[in-house]
Structures are given as structure tokens and as C-alpha cells.
Amino acid sequence: MSRHGYTYSAGKLLRHGLTRGAWPRMWGRPERRDSYEVVIIGGGLHGLATAYYLAENHGITNVAVVDKGYLGGGGSGRNTAIVRSNYLTPEGVAFYDRSLHLYNTMAADLNLNVMLSRRGHLTLAHTDSALRTMNWRAEVNKFLDIDSSVIGPEEVKRLTPSLDVSTDTRYPILGALYHPPGGIVRHDAVVWGYARAADHLGVHLLQETEVLDIVCAGGDGPEGKGPGGRVTGVRTSRGDISSPVVVNCTAGWASLISNMAGVPLAITTHPLQAAVTEPCKVFLPTVVVSGSLHVYVSQTDRGELVFGASVDPVGTYRVNGTLEFTEELAGHVLELMPGISKMRLMRQWSGLCDMTPDYSPIMGHTPVEGYLVDVGWGTYGFKAGPVAGETMAETIATGRTAELIAAFTIDRFTDGDLVGEKGAAAVGH
Amino acid sequence: MIVVPCPNCGPRNSSDLRNAGEVVPRPDPQTASLHEWRSYLYLRENPAGWVTETWYCRSGCRRYFTIERNTATNEIRDPGNS
Ligand SMILES: Cc1cc2nc3c(=O)[nH]c(=O)nc-3n(C[C@H](O)[C@H](O)[C@H](O)COP(=O)(O)OP(=O)(O)OC[C@H]3O[C@@H](n4cnc5c(N)ncnc54)[C@H](O)[C@@H]3O)c2cc1C
Ligand SMILES: [Zn+2]
């Protein structure tokens, strides 16, 4: 099968192992054209998936994905790779669940092992009000056919024995929202899979090409930008590219790009930090999230514990690690799992998150014709990459907003029609 | 760590304060349209560079004050000396 170029298989692995023959490059470095049908800014998962579905589902292949750095260098290469669909609003649940379905068949669809592990996802409740939110989420989830329920401390202990469920702790575990289909995936492989497939279908992946400006005509603002106008192309560090359609998939940098088109966003950029320990014997079978303690943890197949938290409180584009983060993280994790006090942290890192006031994304058309956004992914956008690509591609190809993303329109802020996901997205990414 | 100079309490770790975000001109609630009011509530420039912003001295004097901060470097300067 050569649908995505060079096919990976057990036979190939054996042959390359024996002959030590080099593997072919996963994607090329194409010569930039002066114009494209669609220019996508941002070579993270969202930009790459949008390009792939444009080509695969709609036959639109005259497409460029432009990134100022390398593919997956933004949030897509820095996240903690949690996938789940137990959100709070019906719009959110239906949307994220479609993404889980795409993740299910992704390894076969893209001919690349993305190491999807649906190991179960626990969101702990330490207070009555947290338990109330869990019950609310469980009912919304069940109504939409999502496997999700509230369980008691004994069941939590049975599923994850390393958790301290005793009642004399500072934050006793009163119960949890249990979501068996939730889990983790190998984020780099997902990015590479979409990049390889899009490249093979003819999409141009233009790395180290920074967008400096979006060129518009006919708008209300300066230089023809802003509402009422339309897009004619982009100015990049490697020259101008003309295109009637420009898509903003730049996550943490989304406001900077959108301001170039004269379309302000309801977004502030905050860093989110994560950390990983040295590897140890596998003992943690589920993904564990605690909203009250601002921490979540999962164990990789290599045995490292991967930790995350909520975003840094001060908005900034500077991604440096802080001691506050590690201190708080260690304290809170030991509340949950006192047994790991001797484990050492190996690394900590940080990425930019584009936070919206209602913790839902901003997707689809904007007041500038031909300028579309797929932004506002905050701390939860990795799991959404496949469905975001699929629905953005449909919206671009048909000119009509895909049904699954209708609620996420850019107008909802000024229309006063927010989609409040905070109860399901503030910590558990 | 970001050190924020409170006009009353002096230099403080930012975790002692709350960042209340960039200063956005407040429309007159008597005359503003819903659209103007909601734009004021939600839309932000979110620049990577110098921004004028409000801080709340949460664990100190509990005053609100305004400074300029470079969001690309977290360097801080007084609006007076810019
Ligand atoms: C520490 C951390 C943990 C996370 N954990 C999870 C999780 O467990 N589950 C989950 O679902 N989500 C998680 N997220 C969120 C998730 O990583 C993001 O929402 C997602 O990766 C966004 O993907 P993207 O493709 O939209 O953007 P990105 O992957 O950030 O890509 C944006 C790209 O735009 C490029 N760009 C920016 N400006 C320009 C320009 N001017 N010109 C050209 N290119 C430009 C950048 O170089 C970058 O490559 C986490 C995020 C972080 C930081
Ligand atoms: Zn003070």
C-alpha cells in the first residue's frame, strides 16, 4: 500500500534491521510556490491535520503549511498527550468524542503506530462541590453515550492502588469521575503521521518560514485589514505568498497572527508547565487528575511519570520553568501518592497556551473573508487535533461551517453566547 | 520568578499579587452598546512586547496599580519612565 508513501510494516523493520538500509525521509523540503489555494499558518497538529483532511477528504492539495520553526515545535511537541471526551457541555462532548473516534483508527489510517493507550481516566473529587460537578459531567456524558460515571473511593483504590484514599488526609478523595476510554497517545507520532500523509498527498510543508503579516484588501481598518475585507495572502520571512484562504493554527501565538488581519481575539497567552521523572517499574494503570490539587499524572510505557498542572497565572510569551511550579507539584503529588517521595524529576518544560474566557476553542470563519481561525486550544487542544482538522477542512472546502464546530464561532463573545467548559478543562487537559 | 514593584510594598514576588490583565479602556456603561461592552469584557490585544497592565496587591496592601511589562521578556518598567 502506498497511500502514504513508503509503508511501514514488520517486514520492513526486519529488512532494515538486517541490511541496515536507511529509512526514507518522512516528508520533503519542497520549493515554495508563489501562490496556493490555501495557506495554513502553524505546523502543529492542527495545521497539519487540516492540510491532510483538505487533501484526503476534499481533494484540495494546492496547500501550504507554513511554520516559523519546525513541525511540532509548539504545543504539539510539548503536551502531556491526554485524550478523553468527558467534557461538560453537549457541544464539547460531541466534538471531542469525534476526535477519539479518529484516534481509534489513526494508526491504520496513517500507517504509523501512534501508541494510543485507552487506559482509563480518573478525575478525583476532594470536595462536595467537585463531586457535584463530576455528577453533572457524568449525566451529560451518559446522555450522549459516553462511557463515564462517578465512582467511590473504594473503586478508585481498586483501579489505582497507589492512590492514598484514607480519610485523614488534607484533601481526602471523596470519589472520582471515571472515563474508561480516556488515555494517552504518543504525541510526536501523531504529528509525524499527519505530516507524512499530507506531504505524500502533495501538501507543501514549509518550515523555518515565519509569517510577518497578513495581506488584506477592502477592510474597515488600516491597510484594508479588519471586518468587511478579504485576505489576499501572507508576507513571510522567505517572501510573499498569495492565497485567497489563510488559516490561523498558531495556538499560543494566535493573537499575534489574528491582529495581522485586524481581527482581535478573546485570548490571552499563558505558559503551561510539565515535568517528567526518572523511569521506574510500571505501577500506575490510569491517568489521574485532581482539579483541587492542580495536578495530573500518567505513566509512560518507559515507566516515567509525566506531570502537569494548570497554567501559570501571569500571561506571557516567555517559556521558562519556575521553581514555584516544581515545589507545588511535588507537594500536591505526594498528597495523592505518598509512595513516590523518593523519585527524582528528570526534566521540566513549558509551552504556550491560548486561553479563552470560556475554555472552549474559537473556530471557523471570521469577519474577514478568507481568513479562518482554529485557535483557543488552551491546555486541551492536542486531543482535538484530528476533529479540528476534519471540521476545518470541511468548512474551508464547502464554505459552510461544519456542524460540530458551529457553537465555537468567533462571534459568540460579542453575541454573549459562551460555551462554558471550565468545569471540565481548567486542570484536566 | 517575576518581581513586581508595588508602589506601597516595594518589590514583591508576582505570586503575592494577582495579574488583572492588560488595561482596556472602559466604555460608559450608560451609553455602550452590548457589542461594545462585550468587546471590552473579552477582546484583548495580547501582544508579545510592552503592555500596560493592572496588578492587584493581593497579599499586601490590596491596592490596584498599573505598570508596563514586556510580555516577551517579563522586564518591567514604570509607566512614568517609558
Ligand atoms: C505542557 C503542556 C501540556 C499539555 N497537555 C495536553 C494534554 O494532555 N492534552 C491535550 O489535549 N492538550 C494538551 N496541551 C495543549 C496542546 O498541546 C495544544 O492545545 C495543541 O498542541 C495545539 O496544537 P496546534 O497545532 O494548534 O498549535 P502548536 O502545536 O502550538 O503549533 C503552532 C505553530 O505555529 C507556529 N507559529 C507561530 N507563529 C508563527 C508565525 N508568525 N509564522 C509561522 N508559524 C508560526 C509555531 O512555530 C508552532 O509550531 C498541553 C499543552 C502544554 C503546553
Ligand atoms: Zn502592595
XYZ file of C-alpha atoms and ligand atoms in Angstrom:
565
model
C 0.000 0.000 0.000
C 1.463 3.313 -0.962
C -1.340 5.652 0.063
C 1.021 7.491 2.368
C 4.236 6.820 0.525
C 6.667 4.351 1.998
C 4.664 1.787 4.013
C 5.866 0.815 7.467
C 5.463 -2.858 8.395
C 7.045 -5.619 10.478
C 8.655 -6.990 7.303
C 10.267 -3.605 6.562
C 11.537 -3.381 10.119
C 13.189 -6.770 9.765
C 14.690 -5.906 6.388
C 16.068 -2.534 7.503
C 17.384 -4.186 10.661
C 19.248 -6.843 8.720
C 20.508 -4.683 5.869
C 20.985 -1.521 7.929
C 19.499 0.314 4.956
C 18.498 3.918 5.657
C 14.801 4.696 6.096
C 13.435 7.234 3.618
C 12.678 10.751 4.922
C 9.131 11.103 6.215
C 8.488 14.351 4.301
C 10.303 16.568 1.859
C 11.512 20.151 1.738
C 9.567 21.447 -1.250
C 10.337 24.559 -3.307
C 7.895 27.304 -2.226
C 5.297 28.342 -4.829
C 4.191 31.981 -5.177
C 0.568 31.146 -4.611
C -1.562 28.425 -3.062
C -5.269 27.703 -2.828
C -4.961 27.554 0.972
C -2.177 28.761 3.275
C -2.212 27.336 6.801
C -0.137 29.186 9.395
C 1.265 26.842 12.057
C 2.786 23.395 11.561
C 1.477 21.860 14.748
C -1.067 19.075 14.872
C -3.967 21.379 13.976
C -2.370 22.873 10.883
C -1.103 19.507 9.659
C -4.419 17.712 10.279
C -6.331 20.478 8.480
C -3.993 20.142 5.493
C -4.289 16.357 5.499
C -8.111 16.329 5.557
C -8.262 19.043 2.872
C -6.265 16.722 0.616
C -7.665 13.367 1.717
C -11.371 14.201 2.124
C -11.799 17.062 -0.357
C -9.054 16.626 -2.939
C -7.643 20.107 -2.255
C -3.869 19.620 -2.462
C -2.577 23.031 -3.545
C -1.982 23.807 0.121
C 0.976 25.118 2.121
C 1.557 24.697 5.854
C 3.913 27.454 6.983
C 5.818 27.284 10.274
C 8.369 29.696 11.698
C 10.237 26.822 13.322
C 9.981 23.065 12.860
C 6.893 20.853 12.679
C 5.535 20.119 16.151
C 7.795 22.682 17.831
C 4.854 24.375 19.585
C 2.335 22.852 21.962
C 2.053 19.770 19.757
C 5.527 18.637 20.811
C 5.234 19.722 24.446
C 1.920 18.405 25.682
C 1.204 15.560 28.048
C -0.825 13.714 25.400
C -4.019 13.041 27.338
C -7.065 12.132 25.226
C -10.625 11.948 26.579
C -14.145 13.120 25.771
C -15.822 13.514 29.189
C -16.405 17.257 28.822
C -19.198 19.309 30.366
C -21.180 20.942 27.544
C -23.054 18.827 24.955
C -21.187 20.748 22.215
C -17.821 19.941 23.772
C -18.638 16.286 24.405
C -19.839 15.604 20.836
C -16.797 17.377 19.384
C -14.110 15.693 21.487
C -15.775 12.306 21.101
C -15.457 12.509 17.324
C -11.742 13.115 17.881
C -11.444 9.967 19.998
C -13.042 8.010 17.165
C -10.438 9.364 14.757
C -7.670 8.468 17.231
C -9.023 4.906 17.375
C -8.246 4.167 13.734
C -5.370 6.607 13.303
C -2.519 4.099 13.401
C -4.074 2.207 10.487
C -5.277 5.330 8.650
C -1.836 6.975 8.772
C 0.245 3.756 8.729
C 2.157 4.841 11.812
C 1.999 3.454 15.331
C 0.728 6.332 17.486
C 0.769 4.142 20.619
C -2.776 5.002 21.640
C -3.408 3.619 25.112
C -7.026 3.888 26.304
C -6.178 3.011 29.868
C -8.911 4.878 31.715
C -9.034 8.414 33.101
C -9.866 9.383 36.701
C -10.796 12.922 37.758
C -10.672 12.993 41.559
C -13.120 14.930 43.704
C -11.916 16.212 47.071
C -14.896 18.420 47.918
C -18.681 18.211 47.739
C -18.797 20.864 45.054
C -16.247 18.983 42.927
C -18.353 15.838 43.340
C -21.396 17.798 42.164
C -19.563 18.891 39.002
C -18.488 15.254 38.403
C -22.102 14.086 38.689
C -23.196 16.796 36.282
C -20.500 15.796 33.788
C -21.336 12.104 34.145
C -25.019 12.755 33.371
C -24.226 14.918 30.314
C -21.742 12.253 29.160
C -24.125 9.317 29.597
C -26.878 11.175 27.770
C -24.503 11.469 24.802
C -23.447 7.823 25.016
C -20.017 8.443 26.513
C -18.665 5.839 28.933
C -18.373 7.970 32.067
C -19.566 7.550 35.655
C -18.932 8.681 39.227
C -17.257 6.076 41.442
C -16.487 5.928 45.185
C -13.111 5.855 46.969
C -13.009 2.035 47.205
C -13.392 1.704 43.458
C -10.705 4.394 42.956
C -8.382 2.334 45.165
C -9.165 -0.843 43.235
C -8.370 0.827 39.893
C -5.281 2.692 41.123
C -3.821 1.141 44.281
C -1.016 3.697 44.659
C -3.513 6.485 45.489
C -3.988 7.342 49.151
C -7.749 7.174 49.729
C -7.604 7.358 53.540
C -9.924 9.911 55.144
C -7.416 11.656 57.408
C -5.544 13.475 54.633
C -5.743 17.181 53.981
C -7.640 16.602 50.734
C -9.449 13.261 51.131
C -10.598 11.571 47.930
C -14.419 11.558 48.062
C -14.876 9.936 44.665
C -13.933 10.333 41.030
C -15.311 10.711 37.546
C -14.206 7.540 35.770
C -13.873 7.611 31.978
C -12.607 4.212 30.715
C -11.958 5.317 27.075
C -9.624 8.157 28.148
C -5.873 7.634 27.922
C -2.678 8.810 26.320
C -1.093 8.732 22.872
C 2.413 9.318 21.512
C 2.101 12.987 20.544
C 5.164 13.162 18.265
C 3.962 10.184 16.255
C 0.575 11.828 15.717
C 2.255 14.972 14.358
C 4.631 12.980 12.153
C 1.808 10.768 10.879
C -0.254 13.713 9.651
C 2.814 15.479 8.245
C 3.939 12.411 6.313
C 0.464 11.725 4.932
C -0.162 15.371 3.949
C 3.253 15.609 2.272
C 2.564 12.465 0.303
C -0.775 13.851 -0.918
C 1.031 16.932 -2.296
C 0.779 19.468 0.535
C 3.841 21.734 0.880
C 5.289 21.767 4.397
C 7.320 24.988 4.594
C 9.409 25.032 7.762
C 11.541 27.904 9.072
C 9.226 30.316 7.286
C 7.807 32.967 9.589
C 4.611 34.818 8.717
C 5.301 38.528 9.225
C 2.000 39.974 8.024
C -1.358 39.028 6.531
C -2.239 40.994 3.412
C -5.872 42.112 3.188
C -7.995 44.370 0.977
C -11.239 46.265 1.420
C -11.475 46.118 5.229
C -12.514 48.907 7.628
C -9.123 49.137 9.313
C -5.666 50.379 8.263
C -4.174 48.771 5.107
C -7.562 47.262 4.215
C -7.491 44.919 7.206
C -10.378 44.195 9.555
C -14.098 43.427 9.183
C -15.594 43.728 5.724
C -12.321 42.980 3.950
C -10.813 39.865 2.470
C -7.479 38.105 2.594
C -5.127 38.118 -0.397
C -2.032 36.438 1.024
C 0.757 36.444 3.571
C 4.138 38.107 3.858
C 6.800 35.721 5.149
C 10.474 35.789 6.066
C 11.062 33.950 2.764
C 8.911 36.156 0.546
C 5.273 36.839 -0.255
C 2.708 34.126 -0.912
C -0.680 34.941 -2.368
C -3.743 32.953 -1.364
C -7.482 33.577 -1.064
C -7.663 31.459 2.104
C -5.420 31.857 5.160
C -5.976 29.720 8.259
C -4.627 30.618 11.687
C -3.496 27.435 13.520
C -0.898 29.041 15.770
C -2.288 28.277 19.264
C -0.153 30.279 21.752
C 0.722 32.844 19.059
C -2.853 33.097 17.726
C -3.435 36.711 18.825
C -0.268 37.943 17.112
C -1.369 36.389 13.815
C -5.003 37.456 14.144
C -4.035 41.069 14.880
C -2.229 40.995 11.498
C -5.656 40.526 9.867
C -7.313 43.138 12.081
C -9.372 40.515 13.931
C -8.842 40.794 17.713
C -9.405 37.600 19.701
C -10.771 36.780 23.151
C -7.452 35.161 24.014
C -4.603 35.642 26.471
C -1.404 33.618 26.233
C -0.206 31.742 29.317
C 2.598 29.209 29.759
C 1.749 25.705 30.933
C 4.483 23.654 32.569
C 5.000 19.921 32.753
C 7.640 17.619 34.222
C 8.807 14.035 33.982
C 10.527 11.710 36.479
C 13.154 9.059 36.040
C 11.681 5.750 34.831
C 10.563 3.124 37.301
C 8.580 -0.094 37.274
C 5.110 0.401 35.803
C 2.651 0.790 38.698
C 0.142 3.470 37.623
C -2.528 1.947 35.365
C -4.742 5.029 34.799
C -4.460 8.746 34.099
C -5.149 10.585 37.371
C -6.316 14.213 37.532
C -7.008 16.314 40.597
C -8.599 19.693 39.935
C -8.447 20.877 43.546
C -4.749 19.987 43.791
C -3.946 21.438 40.338
C -2.091 18.359 39.175
C -2.402 15.360 36.907
C -0.175 12.351 36.303
C 0.223 9.378 33.994
C 2.970 6.801 33.468
C 4.591 6.260 30.085
C 5.386 2.853 28.633
C 9.021 3.551 29.527
C 7.979 3.956 33.161
C 8.423 7.718 33.593
C 5.755 9.651 35.453
C 4.531 12.632 33.454
C 3.069 15.504 35.497
C 1.165 18.600 34.539
C -0.704 21.357 36.298
C -2.812 24.396 35.487
C -1.412 27.344 33.514
C 0.981 29.856 35.071
C -1.105 32.711 36.492
C 0.731 35.522 34.675
C 0.180 35.814 30.938
C 3.472 35.890 28.990
C 5.154 34.607 25.830
C 8.238 33.616 27.781
C 8.505 29.882 28.336
C 10.839 29.290 31.232
C 10.330 26.816 34.045
C 9.739 28.101 37.570
C 10.610 26.725 40.993
C 7.074 27.580 42.189
C 5.755 25.018 39.737
C 8.024 22.160 40.854
C 7.551 22.927 44.543
C 3.779 22.972 44.322
C 3.705 19.980 42.023
C 5.814 17.843 44.349
C 3.742 18.800 47.383
C 0.460 18.011 45.695
C 1.554 14.781 44.055
C 2.798 13.449 47.382
C -0.618 14.217 48.905
C -2.078 11.795 46.378
C 0.727 9.221 46.200
C 2.987 9.347 49.257
C 4.789 6.250 47.981
C 6.726 8.073 45.286
C 8.575 10.519 47.542
C 11.996 9.119 46.573
C 11.512 9.548 42.820
C 13.564 12.196 41.093
C 12.386 14.698 38.486
C 14.418 14.464 35.286
C 13.142 17.393 33.261
C 10.626 20.205 33.298
C 9.443 22.250 30.352
C 6.836 24.757 29.304
C 4.657 25.632 26.304
C 2.318 28.463 25.325
C -1.439 28.106 25.703
C -4.087 30.319 24.064
C -6.680 30.693 26.822
C -10.268 31.776 26.082
C -12.650 33.077 28.775
C -14.986 30.054 28.458
C -12.336 27.337 27.930
C -13.769 26.473 24.501
C -11.966 26.956 21.180
C -12.609 29.613 18.521
C -13.123 28.029 15.098
C -14.294 28.798 11.592
C -14.933 31.919 9.515
C -14.200 35.451 10.745
C -15.414 38.923 9.712
C -12.510 38.969 7.194
C -13.383 36.860 4.170
C -10.926 34.031 3.565
C -9.340 34.391 6.992
C -10.270 31.460 9.218
C -9.254 30.597 12.765
C -8.682 27.318 14.587
C -7.422 28.688 17.891
C -8.198 28.991 21.599
C -6.882 25.495 22.298
C -5.648 26.366 25.737
C -4.393 23.347 27.604
C -6.664 20.808 25.898
C -6.091 21.093 22.158
C -3.973 18.060 21.435
C -6.813 15.579 21.762
C -8.879 17.841 19.492
C -6.353 17.938 16.641
C -7.924 15.240 14.432
C -11.515 16.500 14.662
C -10.390 20.125 14.359
C -8.553 19.241 11.142
C -11.522 17.339 9.799
C -14.082 20.071 10.553
C -11.831 22.970 9.463
C -11.156 21.181 6.160
C -14.891 20.718 5.634
C -15.546 24.382 6.479
C -12.885 25.551 4.015
C -13.875 23.148 1.225
C -17.640 23.700 1.402
C -17.681 27.320 2.556
C -20.203 26.282 5.228
C -19.334 25.954 8.913
C -19.170 22.279 9.906
C -21.987 21.404 12.297
C -19.715 20.116 15.087
C -17.982 23.496 15.416
C -20.961 25.846 14.957
C -21.028 26.664 18.691
C -17.352 27.678 18.684
C -17.829 30.701 16.416
C -15.748 33.833 16.951
C -18.955 35.904 17.314
C -20.031 34.140 20.491
C -18.151 36.604 22.712
C -19.753 39.740 21.331
C -23.089 37.865 20.977
C -22.882 36.842 24.638
C -23.273 33.145 23.840
C -20.340 31.490 25.606
C -19.746 27.716 25.809
C -18.587 27.285 29.417
C -16.171 24.338 29.675
C -14.201 25.495 32.708
C -15.623 22.753 34.933
C -14.097 20.120 32.650
C -10.986 21.777 31.268
C -9.255 24.005 33.820
C -6.827 21.347 35.029
C -7.608 18.023 33.403
C -6.242 18.606 29.940
C 10.042 34.401 39.048
C 8.673 37.822 38.121
C 9.368 40.610 40.617
C 6.627 43.239 40.592
C 7.204 46.662 42.184
C 4.161 47.580 44.286
C 4.120 51.357 44.834
C 3.307 50.725 48.517
C 5.021 47.468 49.413
C 8.060 47.593 47.162
C 9.366 44.675 45.078
C 7.249 41.526 45.514
C 7.200 38.050 44.002
C 4.393 38.015 41.455
C 2.764 35.112 43.297
C 1.938 37.565 46.125
C -0.125 39.586 43.644
C -2.749 38.905 41.026
C -2.291 39.933 37.428
C -5.532 41.592 36.354
C -4.504 41.790 32.712
C -3.937 44.480 30.106
C -5.603 47.848 30.544
C -8.601 48.157 28.220
C -10.483 51.469 28.039
C -13.842 51.033 29.778
C -16.826 52.248 27.769
C -19.533 54.212 29.560
C -21.983 51.558 30.804
C -24.866 54.032 30.364
C -24.312 54.504 26.653
C -22.270 51.496 25.482
C -23.948 49.051 23.121
C -23.931 45.386 24.106
C -21.354 44.776 21.403
C -19.046 47.487 22.780
C -19.464 46.257 26.341
C -18.729 42.633 25.490
C -15.727 43.613 23.374
C -14.438 45.448 26.435
C -15.049 42.361 28.577
C -13.498 39.753 26.309
C -11.315 41.010 23.456
C -7.610 41.521 24.174
C -4.649 42.648 22.113
C -2.392 40.082 23.870
C 0.809 41.484 22.310
C 4.295 39.981 22.557
C 6.039 43.100 23.786
C 5.325 46.083 26.035
C 1.859 46.124 27.554
C 0.248 48.373 30.162
C -1.405 46.194 32.760
C -3.097 46.200 36.139
C -1.942 44.257 39.176
C -3.722 43.642 42.469
C -1.550 43.512 45.583
C -3.425 40.513 46.958
C -1.331 39.605 49.991
C -0.002 43.088 50.678
C -1.711 46.490 50.628
C -4.646 45.319 48.462
C -4.299 48.206 46.055
C -4.675 48.027 42.293
C -1.865 49.673 40.330
C -0.618 49.933 36.757
C 2.796 49.048 35.349
C 4.326 48.318 31.962
C 5.664 44.809 31.320
C 7.307 43.301 28.267
C 5.443 40.022 27.745
C 8.292 38.612 25.645
C 10.935 39.084 28.377
C 8.917 39.899 31.547
C 11.006 43.044 32.020
C 9.032 45.666 33.985
C 9.127 49.463 33.866
C 7.181 52.244 35.461
C 4.684 53.866 33.064
C 6.255 57.179 34.115
C 9.711 56.426 32.629
C 8.670 54.959 29.278
C 2.741 21.395 28.903
C 1.504 21.206 28.070
C 0.686 20.096 28.300
C -0.455 19.894 27.518
N -1.191 18.766 27.726
C -2.237 18.474 26.920
C -2.924 17.244 27.055
O -2.583 16.413 27.887
N -3.985 17.000 26.238
C -4.385 17.904 25.306
O -5.360 17.649 24.597
N -3.730 19.096 25.136
C -2.661 19.398 25.922
N -1.979 20.585 25.766
C -2.439 21.566 24.776
C -1.968 21.207 23.379
O -0.577 20.951 23.406
C -2.238 22.336 22.382
O -3.547 22.815 22.529
C -2.067 21.847 20.959
O -0.823 21.210 20.797
C -2.211 22.983 19.966
O -1.824 22.497 18.706
P -1.705 23.490 17.484
O -1.336 22.677 16.315
O -2.947 24.311 17.394
O -0.563 24.509 17.904
P 1.023 24.318 18.113
O 1.409 22.898 18.170
O 1.403 25.190 19.254
O 1.589 24.886 16.764
C 1.547 26.257 16.452
C 2.666 26.501 15.483
O 2.543 27.837 14.978
C 3.840 28.262 14.662
N 3.857 29.725 14.525
C 3.629 30.652 15.489
N 3.775 31.900 14.988
C 4.083 31.765 13.688
C 4.367 32.689 12.621
N 4.355 34.017 12.814
N 4.659 32.195 11.382
C 4.688 30.842 11.166
N 4.439 29.931 12.139
C 4.133 30.382 13.380
C 4.690 27.748 15.814
O 6.051 27.647 15.451
C 4.055 26.390 16.107
O 4.751 25.319 15.526
C -0.830 20.843 26.531
C -0.021 21.963 26.319
C 1.149 22.148 27.064
C 1.990 23.352 26.802
Zn 1.178 46.408 47.912
